[in-house]
Coordinates of C-alpha atoms and ligand atoms in Angstrom, one line a residue:
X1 CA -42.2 -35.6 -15.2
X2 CA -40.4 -37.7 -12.6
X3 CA -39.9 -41.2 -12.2
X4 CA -40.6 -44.0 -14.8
X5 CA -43.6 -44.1 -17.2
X6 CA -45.5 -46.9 -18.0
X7 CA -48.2 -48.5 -19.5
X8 CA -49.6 -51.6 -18.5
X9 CA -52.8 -53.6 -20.3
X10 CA -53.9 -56.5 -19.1
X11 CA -56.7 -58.7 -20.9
X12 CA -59.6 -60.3 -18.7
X13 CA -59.1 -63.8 -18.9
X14 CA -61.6 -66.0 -17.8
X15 CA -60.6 -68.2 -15.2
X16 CA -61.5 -71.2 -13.3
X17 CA -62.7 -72.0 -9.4
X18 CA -59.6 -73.7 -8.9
X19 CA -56.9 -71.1 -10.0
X20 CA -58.4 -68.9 -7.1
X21 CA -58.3 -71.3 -4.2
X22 CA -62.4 -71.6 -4.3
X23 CA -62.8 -68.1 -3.6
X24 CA -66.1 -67.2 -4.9
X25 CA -65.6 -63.2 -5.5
X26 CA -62.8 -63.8 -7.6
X27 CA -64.4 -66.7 -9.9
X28 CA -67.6 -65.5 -10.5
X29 CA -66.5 -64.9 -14.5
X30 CA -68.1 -67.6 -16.4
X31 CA -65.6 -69.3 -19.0
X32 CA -69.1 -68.9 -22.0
X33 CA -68.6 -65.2 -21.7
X34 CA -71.0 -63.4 -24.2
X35 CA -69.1 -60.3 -24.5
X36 CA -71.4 -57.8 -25.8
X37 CA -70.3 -54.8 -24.0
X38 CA -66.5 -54.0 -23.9
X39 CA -65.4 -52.4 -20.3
X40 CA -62.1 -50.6 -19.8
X41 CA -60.8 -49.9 -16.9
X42 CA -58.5 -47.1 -16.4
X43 CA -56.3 -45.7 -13.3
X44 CA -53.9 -42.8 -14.1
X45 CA -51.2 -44.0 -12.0
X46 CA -48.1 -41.8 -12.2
X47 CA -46.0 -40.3 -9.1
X48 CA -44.8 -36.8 -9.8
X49 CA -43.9 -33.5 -8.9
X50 CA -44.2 -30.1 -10.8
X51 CA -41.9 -27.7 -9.7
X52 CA -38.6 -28.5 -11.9
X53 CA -36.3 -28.4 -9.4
X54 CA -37.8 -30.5 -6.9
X55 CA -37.7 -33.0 -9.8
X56 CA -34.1 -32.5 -10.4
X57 CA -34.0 -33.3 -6.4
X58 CA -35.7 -36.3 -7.3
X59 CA -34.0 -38.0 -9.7
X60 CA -31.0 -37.2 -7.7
X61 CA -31.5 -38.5 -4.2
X62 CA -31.3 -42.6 -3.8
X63 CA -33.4 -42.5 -0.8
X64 CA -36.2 -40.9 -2.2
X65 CA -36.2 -41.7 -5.8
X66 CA -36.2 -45.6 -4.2
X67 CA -39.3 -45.2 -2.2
X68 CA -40.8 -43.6 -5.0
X69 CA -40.2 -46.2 -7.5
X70 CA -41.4 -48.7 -5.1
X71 CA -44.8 -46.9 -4.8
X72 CA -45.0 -45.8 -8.3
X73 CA -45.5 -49.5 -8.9
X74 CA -49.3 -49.8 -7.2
X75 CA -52.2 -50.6 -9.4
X76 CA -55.6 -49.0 -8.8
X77 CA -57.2 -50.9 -5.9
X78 CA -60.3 -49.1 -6.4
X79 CA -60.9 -50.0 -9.6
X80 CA -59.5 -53.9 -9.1
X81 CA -62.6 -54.0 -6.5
X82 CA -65.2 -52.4 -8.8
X83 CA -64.0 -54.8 -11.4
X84 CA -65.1 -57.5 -9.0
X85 CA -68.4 -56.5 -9.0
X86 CA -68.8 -56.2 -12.5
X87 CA -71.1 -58.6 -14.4
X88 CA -69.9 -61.5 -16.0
X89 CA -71.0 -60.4 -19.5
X90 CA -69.1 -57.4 -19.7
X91 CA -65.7 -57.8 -20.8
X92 CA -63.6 -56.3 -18.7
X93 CA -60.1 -54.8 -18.8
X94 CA -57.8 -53.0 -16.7
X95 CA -54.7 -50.5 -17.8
X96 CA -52.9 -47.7 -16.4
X97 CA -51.6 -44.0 -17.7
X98 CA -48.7 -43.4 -15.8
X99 CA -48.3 -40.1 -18.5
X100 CA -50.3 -39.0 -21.1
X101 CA -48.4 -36.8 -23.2
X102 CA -46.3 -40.3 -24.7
X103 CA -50.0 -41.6 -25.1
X104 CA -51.4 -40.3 -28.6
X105 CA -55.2 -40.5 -29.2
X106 CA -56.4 -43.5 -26.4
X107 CA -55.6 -46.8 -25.7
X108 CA -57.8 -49.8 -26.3
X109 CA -60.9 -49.8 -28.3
X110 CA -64.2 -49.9 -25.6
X111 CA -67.9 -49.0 -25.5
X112 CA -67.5 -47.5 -22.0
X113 CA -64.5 -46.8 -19.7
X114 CA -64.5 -45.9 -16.1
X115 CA -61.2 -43.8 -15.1
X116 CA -60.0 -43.6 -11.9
X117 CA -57.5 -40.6 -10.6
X118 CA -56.5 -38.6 -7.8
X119 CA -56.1 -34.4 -7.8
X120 CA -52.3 -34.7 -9.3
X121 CA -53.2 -36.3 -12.7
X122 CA -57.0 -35.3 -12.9
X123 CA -56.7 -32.9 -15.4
X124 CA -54.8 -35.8 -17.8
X125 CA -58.0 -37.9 -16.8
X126 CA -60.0 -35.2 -17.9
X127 CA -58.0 -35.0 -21.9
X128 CA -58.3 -38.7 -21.7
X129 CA -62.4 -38.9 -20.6
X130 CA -62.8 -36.0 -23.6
X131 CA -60.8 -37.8 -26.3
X132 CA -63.1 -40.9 -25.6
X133 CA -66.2 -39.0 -25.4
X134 CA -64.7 -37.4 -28.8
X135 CA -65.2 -41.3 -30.2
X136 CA -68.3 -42.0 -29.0
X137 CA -67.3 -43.8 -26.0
X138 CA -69.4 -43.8 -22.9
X139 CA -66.7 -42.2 -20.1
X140 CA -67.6 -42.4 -15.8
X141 CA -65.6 -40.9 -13.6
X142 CA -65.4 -41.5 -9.9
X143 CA -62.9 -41.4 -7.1
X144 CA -61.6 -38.9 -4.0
X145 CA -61.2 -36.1 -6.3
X146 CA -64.5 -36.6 -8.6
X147 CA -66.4 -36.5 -5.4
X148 CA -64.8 -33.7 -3.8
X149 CA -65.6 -31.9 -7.4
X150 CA -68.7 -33.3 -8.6
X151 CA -69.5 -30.2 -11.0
X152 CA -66.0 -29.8 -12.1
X153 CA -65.8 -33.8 -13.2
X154 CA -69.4 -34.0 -15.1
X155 CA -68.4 -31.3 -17.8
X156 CA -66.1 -34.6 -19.0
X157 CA -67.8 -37.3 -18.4
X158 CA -71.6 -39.2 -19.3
X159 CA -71.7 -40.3 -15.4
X160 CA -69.9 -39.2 -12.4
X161 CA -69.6 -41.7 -9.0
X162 CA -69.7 -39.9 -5.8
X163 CA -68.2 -41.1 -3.0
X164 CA -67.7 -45.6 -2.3
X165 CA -68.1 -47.2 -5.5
X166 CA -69.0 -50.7 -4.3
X167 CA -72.8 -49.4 -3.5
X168 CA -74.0 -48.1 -6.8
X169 CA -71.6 -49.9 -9.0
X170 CA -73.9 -52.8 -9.6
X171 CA -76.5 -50.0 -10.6
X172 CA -74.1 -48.2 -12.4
X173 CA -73.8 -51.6 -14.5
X174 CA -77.3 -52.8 -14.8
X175 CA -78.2 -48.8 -16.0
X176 CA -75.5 -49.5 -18.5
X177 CA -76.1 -52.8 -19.6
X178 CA -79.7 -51.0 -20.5
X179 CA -78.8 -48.1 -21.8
X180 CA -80.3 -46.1 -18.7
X181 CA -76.8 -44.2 -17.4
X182 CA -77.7 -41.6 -15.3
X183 CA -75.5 -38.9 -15.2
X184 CA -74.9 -39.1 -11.3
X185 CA -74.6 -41.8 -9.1
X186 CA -74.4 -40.5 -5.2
X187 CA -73.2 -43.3 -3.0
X188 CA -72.4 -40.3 -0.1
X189 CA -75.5 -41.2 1.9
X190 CA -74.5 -44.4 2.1
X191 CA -72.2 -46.6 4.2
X192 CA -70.4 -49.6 2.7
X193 CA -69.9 -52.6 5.3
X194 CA -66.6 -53.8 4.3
X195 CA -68.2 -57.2 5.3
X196 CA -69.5 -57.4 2.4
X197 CA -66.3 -56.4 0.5
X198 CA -65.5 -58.2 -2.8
X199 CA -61.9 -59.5 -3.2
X200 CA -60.8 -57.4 -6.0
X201 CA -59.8 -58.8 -9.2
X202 CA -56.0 -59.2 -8.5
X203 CA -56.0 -61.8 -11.6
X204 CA -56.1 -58.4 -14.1
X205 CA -53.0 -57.6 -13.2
X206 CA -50.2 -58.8 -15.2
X207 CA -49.0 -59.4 -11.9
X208 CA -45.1 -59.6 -12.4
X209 CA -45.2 -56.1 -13.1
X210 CA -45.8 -54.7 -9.6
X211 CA -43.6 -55.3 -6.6
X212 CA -46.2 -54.9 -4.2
X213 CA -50.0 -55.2 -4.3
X214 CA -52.5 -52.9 -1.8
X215 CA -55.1 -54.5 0.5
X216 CA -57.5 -52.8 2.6
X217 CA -58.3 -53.2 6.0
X218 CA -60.2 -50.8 6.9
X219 CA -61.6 -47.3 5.9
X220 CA -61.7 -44.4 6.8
X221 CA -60.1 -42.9 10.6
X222 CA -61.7 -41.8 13.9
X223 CA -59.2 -38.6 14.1
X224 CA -59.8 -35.8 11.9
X225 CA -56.3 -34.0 10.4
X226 CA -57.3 -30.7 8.8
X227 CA -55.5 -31.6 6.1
X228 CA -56.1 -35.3 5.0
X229 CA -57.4 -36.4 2.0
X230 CA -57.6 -40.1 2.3
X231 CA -60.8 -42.6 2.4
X232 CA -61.6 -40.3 5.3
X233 CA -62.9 -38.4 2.5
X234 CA -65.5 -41.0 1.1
X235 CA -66.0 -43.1 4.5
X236 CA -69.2 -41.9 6.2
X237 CA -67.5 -43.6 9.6
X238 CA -64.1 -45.0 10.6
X239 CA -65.2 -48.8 9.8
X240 CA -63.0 -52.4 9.9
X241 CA -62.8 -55.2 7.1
X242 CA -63.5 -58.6 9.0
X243 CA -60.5 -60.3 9.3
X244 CA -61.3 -63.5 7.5
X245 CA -61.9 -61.0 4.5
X246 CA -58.8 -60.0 4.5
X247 CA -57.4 -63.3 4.2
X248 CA -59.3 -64.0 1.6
X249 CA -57.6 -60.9 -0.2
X250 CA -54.5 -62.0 0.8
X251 CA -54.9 -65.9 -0.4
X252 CA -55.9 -64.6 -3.7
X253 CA -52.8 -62.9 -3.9
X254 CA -50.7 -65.6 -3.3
X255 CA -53.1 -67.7 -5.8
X256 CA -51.1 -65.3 -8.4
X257 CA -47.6 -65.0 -6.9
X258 CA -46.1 -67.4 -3.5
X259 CA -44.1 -64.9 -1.2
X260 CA -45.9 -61.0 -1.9
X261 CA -45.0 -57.6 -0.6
X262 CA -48.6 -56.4 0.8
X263 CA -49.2 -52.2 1.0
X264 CA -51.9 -51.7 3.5
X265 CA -53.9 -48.6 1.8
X266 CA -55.3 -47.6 5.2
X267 CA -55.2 -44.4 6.5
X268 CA -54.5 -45.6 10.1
X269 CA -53.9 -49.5 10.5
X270 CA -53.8 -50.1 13.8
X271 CA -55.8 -47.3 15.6
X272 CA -58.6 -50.7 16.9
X273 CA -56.1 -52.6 19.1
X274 CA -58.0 -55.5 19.2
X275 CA -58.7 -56.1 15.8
X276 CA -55.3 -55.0 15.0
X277 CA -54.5 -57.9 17.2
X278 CA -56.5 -60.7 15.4
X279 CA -55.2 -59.6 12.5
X280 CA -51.7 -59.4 13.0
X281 CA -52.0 -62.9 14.5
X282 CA -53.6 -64.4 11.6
X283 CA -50.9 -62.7 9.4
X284 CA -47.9 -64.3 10.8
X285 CA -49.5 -67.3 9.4
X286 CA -49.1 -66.0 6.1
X287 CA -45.5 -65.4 5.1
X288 CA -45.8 -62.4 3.4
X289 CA -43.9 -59.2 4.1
X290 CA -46.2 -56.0 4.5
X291 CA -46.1 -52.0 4.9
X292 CA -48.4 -49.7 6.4
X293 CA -49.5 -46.3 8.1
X294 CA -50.5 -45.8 11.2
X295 CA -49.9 -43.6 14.4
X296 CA -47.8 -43.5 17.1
X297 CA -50.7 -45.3 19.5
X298 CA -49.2 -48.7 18.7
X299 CA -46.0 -47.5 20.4
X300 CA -48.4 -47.7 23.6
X301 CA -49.4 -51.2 23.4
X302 CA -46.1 -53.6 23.7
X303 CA -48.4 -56.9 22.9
X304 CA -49.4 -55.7 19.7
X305 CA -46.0 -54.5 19.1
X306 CA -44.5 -58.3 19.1
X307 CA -47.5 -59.5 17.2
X308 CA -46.8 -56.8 14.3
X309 CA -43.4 -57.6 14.6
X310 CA -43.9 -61.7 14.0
X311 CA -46.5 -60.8 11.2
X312 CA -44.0 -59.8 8.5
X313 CA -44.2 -56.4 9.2
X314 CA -41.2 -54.5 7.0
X315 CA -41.9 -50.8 8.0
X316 CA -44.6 -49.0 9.9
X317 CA -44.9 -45.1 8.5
X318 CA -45.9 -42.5 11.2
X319 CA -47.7 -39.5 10.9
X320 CA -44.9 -37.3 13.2
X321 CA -46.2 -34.4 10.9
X322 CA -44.5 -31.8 13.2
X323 CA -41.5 -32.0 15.5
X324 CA -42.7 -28.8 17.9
X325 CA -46.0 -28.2 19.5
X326 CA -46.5 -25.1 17.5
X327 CA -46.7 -27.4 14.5
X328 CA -48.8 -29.5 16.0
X329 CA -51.4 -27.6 17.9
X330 CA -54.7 -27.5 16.2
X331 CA -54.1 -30.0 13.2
X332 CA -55.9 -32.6 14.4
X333 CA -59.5 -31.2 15.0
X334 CA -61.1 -33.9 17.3
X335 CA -58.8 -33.6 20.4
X336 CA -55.6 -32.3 19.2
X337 CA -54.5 -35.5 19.8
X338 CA -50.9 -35.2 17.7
X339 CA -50.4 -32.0 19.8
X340 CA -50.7 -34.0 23.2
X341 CA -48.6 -37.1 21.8
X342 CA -45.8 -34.6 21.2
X343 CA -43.5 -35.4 24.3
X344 CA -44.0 -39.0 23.9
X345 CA -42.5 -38.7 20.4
X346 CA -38.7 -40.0 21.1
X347 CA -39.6 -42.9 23.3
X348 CA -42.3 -44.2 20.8
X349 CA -39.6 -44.3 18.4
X350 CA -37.3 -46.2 20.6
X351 CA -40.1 -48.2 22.1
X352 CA -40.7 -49.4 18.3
X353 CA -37.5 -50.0 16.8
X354 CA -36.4 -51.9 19.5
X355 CA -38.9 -54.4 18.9
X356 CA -37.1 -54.7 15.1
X357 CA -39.8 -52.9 13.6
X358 CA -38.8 -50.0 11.0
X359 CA -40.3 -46.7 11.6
X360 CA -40.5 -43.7 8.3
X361 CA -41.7 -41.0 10.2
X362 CA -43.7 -38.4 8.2
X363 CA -43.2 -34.8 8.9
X364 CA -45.2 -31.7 7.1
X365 CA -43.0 -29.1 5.5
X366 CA -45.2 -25.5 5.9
X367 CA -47.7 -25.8 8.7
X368 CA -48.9 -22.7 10.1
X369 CA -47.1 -23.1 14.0
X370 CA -43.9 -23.4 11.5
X371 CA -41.3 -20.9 10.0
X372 CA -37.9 -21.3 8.7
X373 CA -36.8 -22.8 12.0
X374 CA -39.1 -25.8 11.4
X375 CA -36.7 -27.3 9.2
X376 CA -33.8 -27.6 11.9
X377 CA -36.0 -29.0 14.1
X378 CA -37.0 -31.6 12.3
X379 CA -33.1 -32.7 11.1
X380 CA -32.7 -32.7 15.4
X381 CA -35.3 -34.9 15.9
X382 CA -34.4 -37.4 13.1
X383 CA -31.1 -37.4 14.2
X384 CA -31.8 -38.2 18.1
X385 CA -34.8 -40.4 17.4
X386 CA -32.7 -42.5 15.1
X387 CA -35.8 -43.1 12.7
X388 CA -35.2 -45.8 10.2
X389 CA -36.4 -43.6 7.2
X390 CA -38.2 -40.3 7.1
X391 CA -40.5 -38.7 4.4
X392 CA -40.9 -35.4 4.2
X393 CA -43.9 -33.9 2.2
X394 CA -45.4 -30.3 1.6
X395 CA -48.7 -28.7 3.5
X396 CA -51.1 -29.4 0.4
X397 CA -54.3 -28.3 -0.1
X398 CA -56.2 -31.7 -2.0
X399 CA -59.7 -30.4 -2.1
X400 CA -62.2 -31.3 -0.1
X401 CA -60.5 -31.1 2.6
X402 CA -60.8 -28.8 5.9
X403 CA -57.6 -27.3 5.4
X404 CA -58.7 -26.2 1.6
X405 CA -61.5 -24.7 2.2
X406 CA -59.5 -22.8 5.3
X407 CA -56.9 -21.9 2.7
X408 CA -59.3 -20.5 0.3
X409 CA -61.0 -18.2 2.8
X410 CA -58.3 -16.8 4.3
X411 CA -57.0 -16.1 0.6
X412 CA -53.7 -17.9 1.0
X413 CA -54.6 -20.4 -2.0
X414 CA -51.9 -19.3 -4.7
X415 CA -53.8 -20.8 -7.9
X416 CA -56.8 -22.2 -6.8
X417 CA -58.1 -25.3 -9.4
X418 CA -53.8 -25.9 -9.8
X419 CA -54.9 -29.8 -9.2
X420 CA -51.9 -30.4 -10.4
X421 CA -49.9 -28.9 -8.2
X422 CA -51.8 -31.8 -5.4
X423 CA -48.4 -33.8 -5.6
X424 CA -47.2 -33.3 -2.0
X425 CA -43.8 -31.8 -3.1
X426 CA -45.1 -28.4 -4.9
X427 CA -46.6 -25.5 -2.9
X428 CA -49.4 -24.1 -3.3
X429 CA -50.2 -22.1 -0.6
X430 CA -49.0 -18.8 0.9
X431 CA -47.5 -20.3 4.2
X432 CA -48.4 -18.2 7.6
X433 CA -45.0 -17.5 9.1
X434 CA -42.3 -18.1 5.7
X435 CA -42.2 -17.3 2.1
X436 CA -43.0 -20.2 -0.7
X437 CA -39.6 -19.7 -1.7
X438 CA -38.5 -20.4 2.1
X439 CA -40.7 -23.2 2.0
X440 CA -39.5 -24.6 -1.3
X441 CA -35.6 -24.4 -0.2
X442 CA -36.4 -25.7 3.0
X443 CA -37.6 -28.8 1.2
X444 CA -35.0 -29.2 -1.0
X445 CA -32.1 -28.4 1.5
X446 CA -33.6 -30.7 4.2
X447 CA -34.1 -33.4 1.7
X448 CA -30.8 -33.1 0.7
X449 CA -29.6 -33.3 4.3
X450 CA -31.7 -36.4 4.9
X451 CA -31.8 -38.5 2.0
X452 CA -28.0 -38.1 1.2
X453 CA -26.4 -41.3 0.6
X454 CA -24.6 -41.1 3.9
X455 CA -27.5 -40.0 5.8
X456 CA -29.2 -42.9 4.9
X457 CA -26.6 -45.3 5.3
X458 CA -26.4 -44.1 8.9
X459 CA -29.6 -44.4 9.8
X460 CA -30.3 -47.4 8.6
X461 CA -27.0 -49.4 10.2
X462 CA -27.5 -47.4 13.6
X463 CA -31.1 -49.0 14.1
X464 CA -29.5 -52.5 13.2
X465 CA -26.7 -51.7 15.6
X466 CA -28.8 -50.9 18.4
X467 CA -31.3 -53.4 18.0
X468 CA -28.3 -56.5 17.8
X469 CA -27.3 -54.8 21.0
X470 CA -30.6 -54.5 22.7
X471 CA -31.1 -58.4 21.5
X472 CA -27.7 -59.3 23.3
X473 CA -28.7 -57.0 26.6
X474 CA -32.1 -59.4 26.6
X475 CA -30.4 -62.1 26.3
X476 CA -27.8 -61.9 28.9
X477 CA -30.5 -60.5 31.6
X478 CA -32.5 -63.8 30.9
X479 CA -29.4 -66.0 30.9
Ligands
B12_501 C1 -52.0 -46.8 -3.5 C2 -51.8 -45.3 -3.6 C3 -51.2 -44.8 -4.8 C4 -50.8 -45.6 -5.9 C5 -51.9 -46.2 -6.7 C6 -52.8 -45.2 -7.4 C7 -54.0 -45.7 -8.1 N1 -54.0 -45.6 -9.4 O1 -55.0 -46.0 -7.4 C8 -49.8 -44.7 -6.7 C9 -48.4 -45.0 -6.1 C10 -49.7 -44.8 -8.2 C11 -50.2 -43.3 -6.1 C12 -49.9 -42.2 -6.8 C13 -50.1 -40.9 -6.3 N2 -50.7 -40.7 -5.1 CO1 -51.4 -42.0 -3.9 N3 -52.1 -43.2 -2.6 C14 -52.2 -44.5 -2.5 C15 -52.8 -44.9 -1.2 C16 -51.7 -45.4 -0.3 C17 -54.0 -45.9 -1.2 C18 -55.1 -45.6 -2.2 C19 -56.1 -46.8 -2.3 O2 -55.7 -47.8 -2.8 N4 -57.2 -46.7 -1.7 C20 -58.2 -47.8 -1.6 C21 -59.2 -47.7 -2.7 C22 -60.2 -48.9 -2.6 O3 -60.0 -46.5 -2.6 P1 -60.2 -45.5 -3.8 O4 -59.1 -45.5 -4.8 O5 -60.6 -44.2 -3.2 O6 -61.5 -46.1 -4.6 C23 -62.8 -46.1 -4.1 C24 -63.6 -44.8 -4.4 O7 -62.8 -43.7 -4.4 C25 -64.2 -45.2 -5.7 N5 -63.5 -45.0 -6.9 C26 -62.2 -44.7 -7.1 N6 -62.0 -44.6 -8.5 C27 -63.1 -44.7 -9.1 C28 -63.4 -44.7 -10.5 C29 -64.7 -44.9 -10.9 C30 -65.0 -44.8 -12.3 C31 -65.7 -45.1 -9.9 C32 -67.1 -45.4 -10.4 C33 -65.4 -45.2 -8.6 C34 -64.1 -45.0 -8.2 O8 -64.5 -46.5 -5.6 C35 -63.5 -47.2 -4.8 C36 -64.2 -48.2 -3.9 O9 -65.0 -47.5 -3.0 C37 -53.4 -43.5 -0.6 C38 -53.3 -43.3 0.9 C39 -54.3 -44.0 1.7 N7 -53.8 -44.5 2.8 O10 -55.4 -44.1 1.3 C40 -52.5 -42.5 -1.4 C41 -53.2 -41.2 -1.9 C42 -54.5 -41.6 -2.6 N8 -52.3 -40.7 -2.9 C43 -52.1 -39.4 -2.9 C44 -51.3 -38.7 -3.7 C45 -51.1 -37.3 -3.4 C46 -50.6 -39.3 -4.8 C47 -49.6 -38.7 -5.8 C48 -50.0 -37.3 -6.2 C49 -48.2 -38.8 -5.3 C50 -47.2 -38.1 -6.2 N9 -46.5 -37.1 -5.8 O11 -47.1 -38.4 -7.4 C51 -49.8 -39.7 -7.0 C52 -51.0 -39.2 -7.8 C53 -51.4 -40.1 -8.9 C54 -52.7 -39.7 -9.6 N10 -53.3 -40.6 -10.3 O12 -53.1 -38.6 -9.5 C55 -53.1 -38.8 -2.0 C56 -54.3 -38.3 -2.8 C57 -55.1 -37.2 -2.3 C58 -56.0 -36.7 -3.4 N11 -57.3 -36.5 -3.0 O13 -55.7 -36.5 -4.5 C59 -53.4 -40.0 -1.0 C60 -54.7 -39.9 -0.3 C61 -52.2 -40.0 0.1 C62 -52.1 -38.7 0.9 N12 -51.0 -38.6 1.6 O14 -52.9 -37.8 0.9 N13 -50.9 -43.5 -5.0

């Protein structure tokens, strides 16, 4: 398994008003807690890939075994924010499973636990929900792969959560709290308005652990890629968190530690300019450093580009996905609006990184406009781009999504229920115009090519380089 195990467990401790700045959400725990029912919450939280090899690349590579570690580090926001709107007079605790097999029987004792997971470590959840069961404790599942495979998740737990968990959550606890659980909760037909969005319980964490914390700003995205399996998945529209909200998040954070690294889990940040705007204008208040994903739109809008820039921003991450138009054409289903971005690519870049902001520009290894040429074209346009960082992932099938069930029809699906294979690094797909072993060199050579010690070394002073020098051509034009 790659990268670092660990498991964390943090005890609920009650806390006071003034520890969290006045912030109701947050404080709501009453210090005379009755504890009569004992809640654990649970996010398998590893980062991994399968296929041995690609974790021999891994482990190998600074550049991408560093982002990886970084990331590997996030706690379960979902879960955080249910926390929040858990009753008083449950106790609750939060830990994470970062591998299972060097956890024997289960951790902590509990009268219910809630587990959170994505597709990659689903099946793990699945051993861990059944061991519980196995002890007579009361197991609910929920999250993007639960309700993508509502039958599939039941046969392991007493209750499954469909879709947002803020909407029934309070149900789901009063039910409990009663003894009523139902075995399905279906929160798909409704809509969460993140402006009613609990700050989640950041003061679970043992916070020293983590080197970054995730705030959301938004759900959901008004474009439609055929293959993404973010909150696009559980979001019924593309909606905002008010921007005061977010602050709140983000004081409460800093009630726990001064100067923190934010992760914006969004699928597309800045896509509403203008309240991209107010918030990036209240951030620069905030002195914290931050990271996000968006697309190449904010290339477009050079106001927003200085605000992002005097916000703390440390690195945007673009969805590129493609460097041709062949690789491009038809993912995204709403207006193939990546395909007709394509020629703008290299000046967005430039546009961007001149302003001192970082781009890592994503591209997707196996698409169907894309053979075993793809992989040249993407080490070009790296190379004459000059992105900062790059991050190259595998054409993967997380179900639920459009390009699954495509996959699936057309037969192309090589083990079909392989959850586990959902890492973004192992194939799992006959590709349309190469072989999977093509595809699976073509990962490993590229990688090598781009996250070689060199590579990266030249990246990263070459966009220092030319932005001192496009600083010092400002400056003498004004002077
Ligand atoms: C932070 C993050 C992580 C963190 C934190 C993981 C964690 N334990 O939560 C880390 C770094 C550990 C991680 C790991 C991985 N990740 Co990740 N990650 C993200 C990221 C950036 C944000 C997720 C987030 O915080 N969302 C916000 C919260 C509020 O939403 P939520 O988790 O969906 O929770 C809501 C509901 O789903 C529900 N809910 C969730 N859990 C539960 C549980 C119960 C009991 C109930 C009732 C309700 C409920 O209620 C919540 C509130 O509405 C997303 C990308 C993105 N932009 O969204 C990718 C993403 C989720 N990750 C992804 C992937 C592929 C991975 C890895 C496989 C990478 C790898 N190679 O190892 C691993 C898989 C780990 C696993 N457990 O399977 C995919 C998952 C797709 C999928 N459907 O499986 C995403 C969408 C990125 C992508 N490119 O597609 N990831």
């Amino acid at each position: 398994m790659l990268f670092s195990l660990r498991m964390a467990e943090t005890a609920t401790t009650p806390v006071s008003d003034s520890s969290y700045g006045g912030i109701h959400w947050n404080c709501s725990h009453s210090k005379r807690l009755v504890a009569s029912m004992k809640l654990g919450l649970i996010a398998m939280s590893g980062v991994r890939a399968q296929n041995p090899e690609l974790t021999a690349f891994g482990f190998t590579l600074p550049g991408f075994a560093e982002r990886s570690r970084i990331v590997a580090s996030l706690p379960s926001l979902g879960l955080l924010t249910l926390a929040a709107l858990t009753p008083a007079s449950i106790e609750t605790r939060y830990l994470e499973i970062a591998d299972l097999a060097v956890c024997h029987g289960v951790p902590g004792e509990f009268d219910v636990v809630a587990i959170s997971s994505f597709s990659a470590q689903i099946k793990d959840a699945y051993v861990l929900a059944d061991r519980y069961r196995a002890l007579g404790t009361k197991v609910i599942l929920g999250g993007l792969h639960v309700t993508a495979m509502p039958e599939e998740a039941q046969s392991h737990a007493d209750t499954i959560v469909l879709g947002e968990g803020e909407t029934v959550w309070p149900k789901v606890m009063h039910d409990l709290s009663s003894e009523n659980l139902l075995p399905v909760y279906d929160a798909r037909g409704h809509n969460f308005a993140l402006e009613n969005a609990p700050v989640p319980r950041f003061d679970l964490l043992e916070i020293q652990r983590y080197n970054r914390l995730t705030v959301q700003t938004q759900r959901g995205c008004p474009f439609r890629c055929e293959f993404c399996a973010a909150s696009i998945q559980i979001s019924p529209s593309y909606k905002l968190k008010p921007v005061e909200r977010i602050l709140n998040e983000i004081h409460c954070i800093k009630a726990l530690w001064d100067r923190p690294f934010i992760e914006f889990a969004d699928d597309n940040t800045f896509v509403n300019k203008p309240h991209s705007k107010q918030l990036m204008k209240a951030l620069a208040k905030e002195q914290v450093r931050w990271f996000t994903e968006t697309d190449l739109s904010v290339a477009e809008d050079l106001e927003l580009l200085q605000l992002i820039r005097d916000a703390g921003c440390a690195q945007i991450l673009i969805g590129f996905e493609s460097a041709t138009f062949s690789g491009l054409d038809g993912i995204e289903h709403r207006s193939n609006w990546k395909a007709r971005k394509l020629d703008s690519y290299m000046d967005a870049v430039q546009r961007i990184q001149d302003r001192g902001i970082t781009v890592n520009g994503c591209f997707i290894l196996g698409l169907d406009g894309t053979g075993p040429e793809s992989f040249e074209n993407i080490w070009k346009f790296v190379c004459e781009s000059h992105l900062y960082d790059v991050q190259i992932t595998v054409m993967t099938p997380f179900p639920g999504t459009p390009l699954y069930q495509r996959l699936k029809s057309e037969g192309r699906l090589l083990r079909d229920g392989a959850w586990e294979l959902c890492t973004l690094f192992d194939v799992n797909f006959q590709p349309k115009n190469m072989t999977v072993g093509e595809l699976e060199l073509g990962l490993r050579e590229l990688g090598k090519r781009l996250y070689s010690e060199e590579c990266t070394r030249e990246r990263h002073s070459g966009f220092h380089k030319r932005y001192r020098a496009r600083r010092r051509s400002l400056r003498e034009v004004s002077s």
